[in-house]
Short mmCIF file of C-alpha atoms in Angstrom, two decimals:
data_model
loop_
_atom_site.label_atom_id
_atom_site.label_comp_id
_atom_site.label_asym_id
_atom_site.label_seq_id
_atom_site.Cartn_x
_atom_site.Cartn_y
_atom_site.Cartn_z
CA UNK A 36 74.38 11.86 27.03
CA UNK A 37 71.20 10.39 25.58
CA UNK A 38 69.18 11.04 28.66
CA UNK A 39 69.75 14.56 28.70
CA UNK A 40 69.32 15.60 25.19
CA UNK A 41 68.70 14.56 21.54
CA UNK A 42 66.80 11.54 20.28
CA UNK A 43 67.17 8.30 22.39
CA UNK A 44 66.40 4.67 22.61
CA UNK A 45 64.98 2.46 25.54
CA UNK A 46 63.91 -0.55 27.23
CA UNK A 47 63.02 -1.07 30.52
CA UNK A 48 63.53 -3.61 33.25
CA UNK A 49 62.26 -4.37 36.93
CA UNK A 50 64.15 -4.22 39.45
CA UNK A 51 64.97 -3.49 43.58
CA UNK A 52 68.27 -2.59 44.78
CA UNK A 53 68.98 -3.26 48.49
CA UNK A 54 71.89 -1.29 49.39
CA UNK A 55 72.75 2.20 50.95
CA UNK A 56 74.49 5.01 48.76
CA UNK A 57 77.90 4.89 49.72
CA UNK A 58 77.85 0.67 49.38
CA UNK A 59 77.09 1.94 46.31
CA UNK A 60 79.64 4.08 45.14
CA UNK A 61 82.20 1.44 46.65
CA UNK A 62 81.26 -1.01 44.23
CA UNK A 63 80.59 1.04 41.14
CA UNK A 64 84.56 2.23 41.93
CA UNK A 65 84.93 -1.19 42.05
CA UNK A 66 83.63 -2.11 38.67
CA UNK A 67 84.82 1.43 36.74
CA UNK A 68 85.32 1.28 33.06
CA UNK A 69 89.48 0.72 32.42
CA UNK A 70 91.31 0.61 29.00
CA UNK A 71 92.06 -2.00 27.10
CA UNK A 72 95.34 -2.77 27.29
CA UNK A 73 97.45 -2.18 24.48
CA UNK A 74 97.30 -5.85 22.93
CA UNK A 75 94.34 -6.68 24.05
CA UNK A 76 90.83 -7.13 21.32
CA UNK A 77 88.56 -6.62 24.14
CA UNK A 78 85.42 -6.07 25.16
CA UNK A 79 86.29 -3.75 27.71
CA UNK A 80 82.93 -3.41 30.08
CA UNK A 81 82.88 -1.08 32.94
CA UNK A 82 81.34 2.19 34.32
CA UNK A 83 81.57 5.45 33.87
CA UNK A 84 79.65 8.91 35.26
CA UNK A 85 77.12 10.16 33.11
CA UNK A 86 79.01 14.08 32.94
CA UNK A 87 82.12 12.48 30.79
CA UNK A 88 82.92 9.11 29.36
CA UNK A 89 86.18 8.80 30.56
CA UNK A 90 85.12 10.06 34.27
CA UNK A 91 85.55 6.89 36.44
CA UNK A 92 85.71 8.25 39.90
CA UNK A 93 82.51 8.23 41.50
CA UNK A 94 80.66 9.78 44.05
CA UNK A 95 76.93 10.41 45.40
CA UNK A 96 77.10 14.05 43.72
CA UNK A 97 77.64 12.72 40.22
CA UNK A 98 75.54 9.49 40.55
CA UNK A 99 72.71 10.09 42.75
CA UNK A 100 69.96 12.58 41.35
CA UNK A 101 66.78 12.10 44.03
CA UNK A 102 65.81 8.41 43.98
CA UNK A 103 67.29 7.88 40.36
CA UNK A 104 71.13 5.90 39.92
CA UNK A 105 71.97 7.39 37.16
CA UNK A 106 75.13 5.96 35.01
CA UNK A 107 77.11 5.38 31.73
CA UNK A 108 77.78 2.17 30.09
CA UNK A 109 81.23 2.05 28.32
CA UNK A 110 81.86 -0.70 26.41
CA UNK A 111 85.42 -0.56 24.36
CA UNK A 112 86.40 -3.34 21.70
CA UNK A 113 89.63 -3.35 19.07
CA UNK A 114 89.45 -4.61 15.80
CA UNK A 115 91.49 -3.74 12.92
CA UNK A 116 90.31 -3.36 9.42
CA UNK A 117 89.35 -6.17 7.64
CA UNK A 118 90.68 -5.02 4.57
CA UNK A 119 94.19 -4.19 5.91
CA UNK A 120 94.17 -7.24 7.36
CA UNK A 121 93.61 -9.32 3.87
CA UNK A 122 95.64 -7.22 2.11
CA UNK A 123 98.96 -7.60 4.39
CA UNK A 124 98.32 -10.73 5.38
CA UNK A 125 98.43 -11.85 1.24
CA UNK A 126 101.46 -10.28 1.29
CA UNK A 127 103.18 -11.94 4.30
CA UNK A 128 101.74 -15.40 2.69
CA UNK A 129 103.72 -14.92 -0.76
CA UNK A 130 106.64 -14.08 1.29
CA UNK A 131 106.22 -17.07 3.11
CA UNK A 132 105.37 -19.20 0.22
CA UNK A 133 108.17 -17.64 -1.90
CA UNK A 134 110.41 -18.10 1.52
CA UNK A 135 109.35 -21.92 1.81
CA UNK A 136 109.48 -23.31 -2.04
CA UNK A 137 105.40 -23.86 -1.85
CA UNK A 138 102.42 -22.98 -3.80
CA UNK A 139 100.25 -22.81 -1.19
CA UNK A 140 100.04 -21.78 2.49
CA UNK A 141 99.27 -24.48 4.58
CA UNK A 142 95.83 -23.83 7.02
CA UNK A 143 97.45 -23.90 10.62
CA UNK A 144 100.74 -21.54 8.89
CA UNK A 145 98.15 -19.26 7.60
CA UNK A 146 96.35 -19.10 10.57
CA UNK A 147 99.64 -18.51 12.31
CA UNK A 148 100.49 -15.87 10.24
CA UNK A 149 97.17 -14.37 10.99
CA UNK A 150 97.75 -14.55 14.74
CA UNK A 151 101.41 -12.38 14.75
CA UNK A 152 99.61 -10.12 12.00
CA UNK A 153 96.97 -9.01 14.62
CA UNK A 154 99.17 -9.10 17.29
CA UNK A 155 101.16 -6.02 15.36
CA UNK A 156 97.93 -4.07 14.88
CA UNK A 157 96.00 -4.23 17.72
CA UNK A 158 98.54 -1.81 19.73
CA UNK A 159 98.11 0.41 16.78
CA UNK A 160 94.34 0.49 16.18
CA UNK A 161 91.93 2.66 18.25
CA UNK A 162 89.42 1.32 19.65
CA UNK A 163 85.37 1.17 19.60
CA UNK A 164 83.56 2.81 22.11
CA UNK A 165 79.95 2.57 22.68
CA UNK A 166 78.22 4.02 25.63
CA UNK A 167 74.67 3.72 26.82
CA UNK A 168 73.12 5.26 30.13
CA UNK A 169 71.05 3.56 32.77
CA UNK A 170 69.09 4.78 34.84
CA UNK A 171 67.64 2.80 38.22
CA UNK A 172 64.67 4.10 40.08
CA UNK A 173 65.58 2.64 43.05
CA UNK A 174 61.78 3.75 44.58
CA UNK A 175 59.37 2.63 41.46
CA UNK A 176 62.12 -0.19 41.58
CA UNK A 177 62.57 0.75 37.49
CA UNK A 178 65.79 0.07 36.06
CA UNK A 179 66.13 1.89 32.33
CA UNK A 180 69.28 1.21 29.46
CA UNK A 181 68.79 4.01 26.93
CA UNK A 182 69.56 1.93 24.27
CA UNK A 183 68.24 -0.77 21.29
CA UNK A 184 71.20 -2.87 20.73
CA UNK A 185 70.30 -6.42 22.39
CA UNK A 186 74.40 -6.66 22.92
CA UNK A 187 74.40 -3.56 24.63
CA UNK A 188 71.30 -5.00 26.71
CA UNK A 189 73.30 -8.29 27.29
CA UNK A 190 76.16 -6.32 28.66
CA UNK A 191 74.02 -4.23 31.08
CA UNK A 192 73.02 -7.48 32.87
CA UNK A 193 76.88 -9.15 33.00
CA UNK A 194 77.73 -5.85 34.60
CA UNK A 195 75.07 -5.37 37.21
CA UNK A 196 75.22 -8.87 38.18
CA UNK A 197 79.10 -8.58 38.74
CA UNK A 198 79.03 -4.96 40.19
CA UNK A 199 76.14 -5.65 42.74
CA UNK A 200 76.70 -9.58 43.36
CA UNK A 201 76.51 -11.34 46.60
CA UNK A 202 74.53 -10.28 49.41
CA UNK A 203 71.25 -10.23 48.08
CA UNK A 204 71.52 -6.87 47.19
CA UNK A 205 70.16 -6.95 43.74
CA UNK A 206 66.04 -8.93 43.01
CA UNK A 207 64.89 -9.56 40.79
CA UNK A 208 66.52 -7.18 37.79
CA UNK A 209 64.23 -8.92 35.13
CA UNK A 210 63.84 -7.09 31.72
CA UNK A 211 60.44 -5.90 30.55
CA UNK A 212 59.27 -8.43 28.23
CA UNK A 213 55.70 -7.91 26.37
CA UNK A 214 54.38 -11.11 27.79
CA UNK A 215 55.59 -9.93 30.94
CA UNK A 216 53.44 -6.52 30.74
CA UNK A 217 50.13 -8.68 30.73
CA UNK A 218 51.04 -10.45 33.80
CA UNK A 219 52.34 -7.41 35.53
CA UNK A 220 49.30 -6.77 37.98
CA UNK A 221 47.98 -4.21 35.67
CA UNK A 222 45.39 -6.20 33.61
CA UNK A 223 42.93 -6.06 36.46
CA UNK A 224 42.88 -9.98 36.81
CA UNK A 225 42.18 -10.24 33.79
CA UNK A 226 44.31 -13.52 33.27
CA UNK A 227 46.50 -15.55 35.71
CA UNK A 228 50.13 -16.46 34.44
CA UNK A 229 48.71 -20.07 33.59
CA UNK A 230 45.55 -18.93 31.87
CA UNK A 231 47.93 -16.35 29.62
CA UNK A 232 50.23 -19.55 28.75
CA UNK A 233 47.53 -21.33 28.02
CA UNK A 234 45.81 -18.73 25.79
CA UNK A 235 49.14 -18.15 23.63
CA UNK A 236 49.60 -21.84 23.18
CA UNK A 237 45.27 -22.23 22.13
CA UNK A 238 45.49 -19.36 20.05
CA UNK A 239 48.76 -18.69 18.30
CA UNK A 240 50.97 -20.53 15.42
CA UNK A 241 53.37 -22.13 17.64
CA UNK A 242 52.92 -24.63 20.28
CA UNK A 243 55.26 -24.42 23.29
CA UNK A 244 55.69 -25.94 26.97
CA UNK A 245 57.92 -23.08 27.72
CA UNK A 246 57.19 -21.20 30.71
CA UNK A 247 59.89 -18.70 30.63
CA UNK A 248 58.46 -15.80 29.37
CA UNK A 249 61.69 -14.23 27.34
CA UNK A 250 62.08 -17.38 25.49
CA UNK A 251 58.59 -18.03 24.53
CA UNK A 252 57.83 -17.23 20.55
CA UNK A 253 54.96 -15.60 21.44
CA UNK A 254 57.51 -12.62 22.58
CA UNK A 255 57.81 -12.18 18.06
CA UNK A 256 54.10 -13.34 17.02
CA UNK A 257 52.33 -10.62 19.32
CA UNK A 258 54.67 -8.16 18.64
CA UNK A 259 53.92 -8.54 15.01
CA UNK A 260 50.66 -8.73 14.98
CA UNK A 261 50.32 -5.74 17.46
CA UNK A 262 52.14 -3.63 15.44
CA UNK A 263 50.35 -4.22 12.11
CA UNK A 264 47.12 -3.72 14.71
CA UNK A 265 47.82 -0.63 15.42
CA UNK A 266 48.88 0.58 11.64
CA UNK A 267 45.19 -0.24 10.31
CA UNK A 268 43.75 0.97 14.19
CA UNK A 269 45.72 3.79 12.75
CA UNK A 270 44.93 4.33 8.89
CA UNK A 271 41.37 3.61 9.26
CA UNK A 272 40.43 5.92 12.13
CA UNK A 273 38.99 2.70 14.22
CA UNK A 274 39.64 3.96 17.28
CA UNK A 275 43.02 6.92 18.88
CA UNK A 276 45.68 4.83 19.67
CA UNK A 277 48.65 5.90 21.73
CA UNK A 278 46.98 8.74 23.68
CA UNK A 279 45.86 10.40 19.89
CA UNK A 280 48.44 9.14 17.32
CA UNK A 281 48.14 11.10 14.18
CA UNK A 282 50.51 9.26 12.07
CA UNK A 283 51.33 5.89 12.05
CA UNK A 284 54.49 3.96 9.50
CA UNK A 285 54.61 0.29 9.21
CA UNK A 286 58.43 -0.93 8.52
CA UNK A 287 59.08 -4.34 7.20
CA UNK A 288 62.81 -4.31 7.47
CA UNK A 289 63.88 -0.90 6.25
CA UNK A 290 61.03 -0.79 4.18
CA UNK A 291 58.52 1.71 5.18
CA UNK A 292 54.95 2.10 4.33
CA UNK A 293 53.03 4.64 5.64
CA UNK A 294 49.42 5.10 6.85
CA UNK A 295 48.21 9.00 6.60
CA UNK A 296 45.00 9.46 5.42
CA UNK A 297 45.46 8.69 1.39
CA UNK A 298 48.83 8.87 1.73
CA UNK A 299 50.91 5.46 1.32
CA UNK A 300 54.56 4.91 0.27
CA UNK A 301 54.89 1.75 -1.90
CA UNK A 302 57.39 -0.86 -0.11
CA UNK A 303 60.24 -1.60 -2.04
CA UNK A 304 59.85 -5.72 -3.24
CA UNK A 305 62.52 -6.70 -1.10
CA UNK A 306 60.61 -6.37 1.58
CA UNK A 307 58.68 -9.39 1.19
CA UNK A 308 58.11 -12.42 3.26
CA UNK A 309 60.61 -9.77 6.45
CA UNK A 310 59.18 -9.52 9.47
CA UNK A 311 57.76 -6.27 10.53
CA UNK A 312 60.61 -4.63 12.33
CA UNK A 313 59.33 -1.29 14.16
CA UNK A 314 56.03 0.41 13.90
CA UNK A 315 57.30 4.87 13.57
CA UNK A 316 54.87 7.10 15.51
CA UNK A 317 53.80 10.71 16.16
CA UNK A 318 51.71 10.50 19.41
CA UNK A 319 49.83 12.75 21.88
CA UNK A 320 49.03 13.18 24.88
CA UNK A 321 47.53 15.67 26.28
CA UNK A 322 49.37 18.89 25.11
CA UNK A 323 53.22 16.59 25.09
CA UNK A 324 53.74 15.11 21.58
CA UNK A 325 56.13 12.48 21.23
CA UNK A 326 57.63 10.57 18.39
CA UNK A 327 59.94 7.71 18.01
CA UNK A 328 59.38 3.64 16.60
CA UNK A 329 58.05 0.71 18.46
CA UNK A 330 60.42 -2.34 18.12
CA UNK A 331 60.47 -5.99 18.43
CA UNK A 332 60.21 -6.42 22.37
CA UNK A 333 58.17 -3.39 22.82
CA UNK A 334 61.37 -1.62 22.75
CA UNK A 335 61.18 2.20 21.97
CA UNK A 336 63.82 3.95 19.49
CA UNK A 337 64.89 7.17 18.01
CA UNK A 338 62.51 8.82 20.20
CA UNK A 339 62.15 12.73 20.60
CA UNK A 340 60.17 13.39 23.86
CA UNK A 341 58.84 17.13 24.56
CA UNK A 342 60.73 19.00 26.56
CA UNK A 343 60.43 21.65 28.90
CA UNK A 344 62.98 22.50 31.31
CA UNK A 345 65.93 23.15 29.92
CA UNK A 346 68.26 24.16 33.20
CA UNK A 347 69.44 22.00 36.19
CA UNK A 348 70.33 18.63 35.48
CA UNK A 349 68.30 17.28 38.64
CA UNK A 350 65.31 19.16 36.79
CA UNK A 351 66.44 17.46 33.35
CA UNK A 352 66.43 13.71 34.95
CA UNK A 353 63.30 14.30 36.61
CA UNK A 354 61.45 15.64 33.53
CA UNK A 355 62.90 13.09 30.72
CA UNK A 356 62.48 9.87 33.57
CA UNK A 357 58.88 10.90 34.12
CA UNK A 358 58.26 11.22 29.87
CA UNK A 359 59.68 7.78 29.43
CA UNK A 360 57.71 6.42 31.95
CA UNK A 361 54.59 8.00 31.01
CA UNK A 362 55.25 7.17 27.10
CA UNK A 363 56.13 2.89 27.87
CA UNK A 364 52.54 3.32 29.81
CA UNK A 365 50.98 4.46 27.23
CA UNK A 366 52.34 1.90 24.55
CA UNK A 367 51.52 -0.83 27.22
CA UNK A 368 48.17 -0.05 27.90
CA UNK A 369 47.46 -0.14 23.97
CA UNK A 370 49.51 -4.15 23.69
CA UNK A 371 47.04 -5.16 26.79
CA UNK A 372 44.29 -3.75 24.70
CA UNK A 373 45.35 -5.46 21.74
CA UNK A 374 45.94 -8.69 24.15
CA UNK A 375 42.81 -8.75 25.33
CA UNK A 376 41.15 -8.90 21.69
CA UNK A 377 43.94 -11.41 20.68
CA UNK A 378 43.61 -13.72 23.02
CA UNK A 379 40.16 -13.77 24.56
CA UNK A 380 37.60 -16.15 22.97
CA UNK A 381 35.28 -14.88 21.19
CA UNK A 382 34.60 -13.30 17.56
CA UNK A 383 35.93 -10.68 18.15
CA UNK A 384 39.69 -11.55 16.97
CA UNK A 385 38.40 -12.92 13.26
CA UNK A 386 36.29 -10.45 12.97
CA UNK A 387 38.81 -7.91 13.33
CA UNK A 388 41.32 -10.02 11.67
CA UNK A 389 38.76 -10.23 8.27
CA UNK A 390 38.49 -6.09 8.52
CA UNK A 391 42.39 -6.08 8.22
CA UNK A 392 42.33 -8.47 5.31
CA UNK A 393 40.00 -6.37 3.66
CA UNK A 394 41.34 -3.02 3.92
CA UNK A 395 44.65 -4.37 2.62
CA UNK A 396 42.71 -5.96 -0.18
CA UNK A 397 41.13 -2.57 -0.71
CA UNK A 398 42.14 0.87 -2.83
CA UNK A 399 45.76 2.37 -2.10
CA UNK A 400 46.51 -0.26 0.35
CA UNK A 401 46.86 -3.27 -2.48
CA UNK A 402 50.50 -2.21 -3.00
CA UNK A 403 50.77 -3.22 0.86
CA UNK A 404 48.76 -6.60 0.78
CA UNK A 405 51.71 -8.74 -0.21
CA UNK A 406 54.20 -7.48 2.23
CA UNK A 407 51.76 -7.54 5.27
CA UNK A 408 49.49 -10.58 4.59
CA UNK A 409 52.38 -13.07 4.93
CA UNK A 410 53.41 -11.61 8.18
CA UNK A 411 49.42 -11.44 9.88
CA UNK A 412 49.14 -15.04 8.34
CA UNK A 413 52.23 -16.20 10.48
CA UNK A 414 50.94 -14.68 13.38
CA UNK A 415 47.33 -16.44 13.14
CA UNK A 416 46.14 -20.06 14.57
CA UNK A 417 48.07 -22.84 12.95
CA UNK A 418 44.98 -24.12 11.40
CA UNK A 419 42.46 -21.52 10.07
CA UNK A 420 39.09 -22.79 9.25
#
């Protein structure tokens, strides 16, 4: 139960449910998580409550904590092991070949053999179970999945779609895309949806008609650039960042490079020409530290939020839901920041764009400029004069 306790992951989506409780619990019974059957490779997709994964019978008590739906995910596929497979399915094509006079196996035999092979397993072989709660504030019309995995996101939306379909119950259940946090009435009119497009197509490496804002590449450019904003905001005391960050990692892939003061870990060499992947954080505010990674998306992993109430699991919700919320504000407010410098014209941008340049050019950070100067550079105008 990620929710409740230990580290977590999450991403956030909008969202307004129009439908009383019970309606509710009807068609979450509906929808409840069963088992695969025996021969079957799955995926399995279904619900579950959030107090045991195989706990399938619902009711406002277990589901309903104030104005928060809370649930479990349970997603259950089979396959068997890859290397029992090969190895018996050698064997069963020598007998076949020994069987048959040949010296080879024909394709669609092999193939065949393949297909009865699995079909022996699969009753056999336990199956994969992943699980991932959500959580809908059905008042700040907030819908959370408590996990990274862009699968597990994919299967969130199949299931809410087919669990609350038809009667206009569900609007708008959109997920939380960067581009879609600086056009989401928070930027103070800064830009309208048109002048944003417009300013992402002017100013980035990749020119685009695309309206939609999950498909547009500007959802992987910003990111990047962001992120390697916030490392040097970071490392060279510019300015706090995330409420009063004091430490800051940069990972290109799995790769990390860190930016403490003095102190920088040396990226190993295969982490040239990778994207940045996740930017790790410690972060305050106020008195409540938190710590975790920012991820492609604006995502939020491995995070370990401060906690203080430790009985009553309304108490628990209500404590962890307002800590999530209060920490995707935070990192929000600091990519409309970093928006408004990126994309407003100006000198600002190159100016800042030349101190990053330099600093990575500079002392302890030369072991860095390699790894980070090809991804800024693909995140820059297409043409730099």
């Amino acid at each position: 139960m990620s929710l409740l306790s230990g580290a977590t992951a999450a991403r956030r989506w909008s969202g307004i449910l129009k439908m009383d409780r019970e309606t509710v619990i009807d068609r979450l019974n509906a929808r409840r998580f069963t088992d695969l059957r025996p021969e079957a490779v799955g995926p399995s997709v279904g619900w579950t409550t959030i107090h045991n994964l195989c706990d399938t019978d619902f009711d406002t008590e277990k589901c309903w904590f104030n104005q928060y739906l809370v649930l479990t995910m349970r997603r259950d596929t089979k396959r068997p092991p890859a290397k029992l497979v090969a190895s018996l399915l050698e064997l069963r094509c020598k007998a076949w070949m020994a069987e048959a006079g040949r010296e080879r196996v024909p394709a669609p035999v092999r193939a065949e053999l393949k297909e009865l092979l699995l079909l022996e397993l699969l009753p056999k072989t336990q199956p994969t179970i992943q699980t991932a709660d959500v959580i809908w504030d059905t008042v700040a019309h907030r819908l959370w999945l408590l996990s990274s995995s862009d699968s597990m996101a994919d299967a969130m939306t199949a299931l809410l779609a087919t669990t609350f379909q038809g009667d206009g119950v569900i609007e708008t259940v959109e997920a939380v895309h960067p581009l879609t946090i600086l056009n989401d009435g928070e930027t103070d009119g800064w830009m309208d949806e048109p002048d944003l497009l417009a300013a992402l197509n002017a100013t980035g490496p990749v020119q685009t008609e695309l309206t939609i804002w999950a498909e547009h590449p500007a959802q992987t450019w910003m990111v990047e650039a962001f992120l390697i904003w916030l490392w040097w905001m970071a490392a060279t005391g510019e300015a706090a960042i995330l409420g009063g960050a004091d430490r800051i990692d940069l990972y290109l892939g799995t790769a990390k490079m860190a930016a403490t003061g003095d102190s920088l870990l040396h990226a190993r060499p295969a982490a040239r020409k990778m994207a940045v992947s996740a930017l790790g954080f410690f972060a305050m505010n106020g008195e409540r530290q938190y710590s975790g990674r920012i991820m492609h998306g604006l995502v939020l992993d491995k995070l370990v939020l401060p906690t203080e109430v430790h009985d009553g699991i309304d108490e628990r919700i209500y404590e962890r839901m307002f800590l999530l919320d209060e920490l995707f504000d935070l990192v929000a407010r600091e990519f409309r920041r970093f928006a408004r410098l990126r994309l407003d014209p100006g000198p600002d941008w190159p100016a800042t764009w030349a101190a990053i340049e330099a600093w990575l050019a500079d002392g302890d950070q030369k072991a860095h400029a390699e790894h980070v100067q090809d991804v800024l550079d693909r995140t820059q105008e297409a043409a730099r004069v």
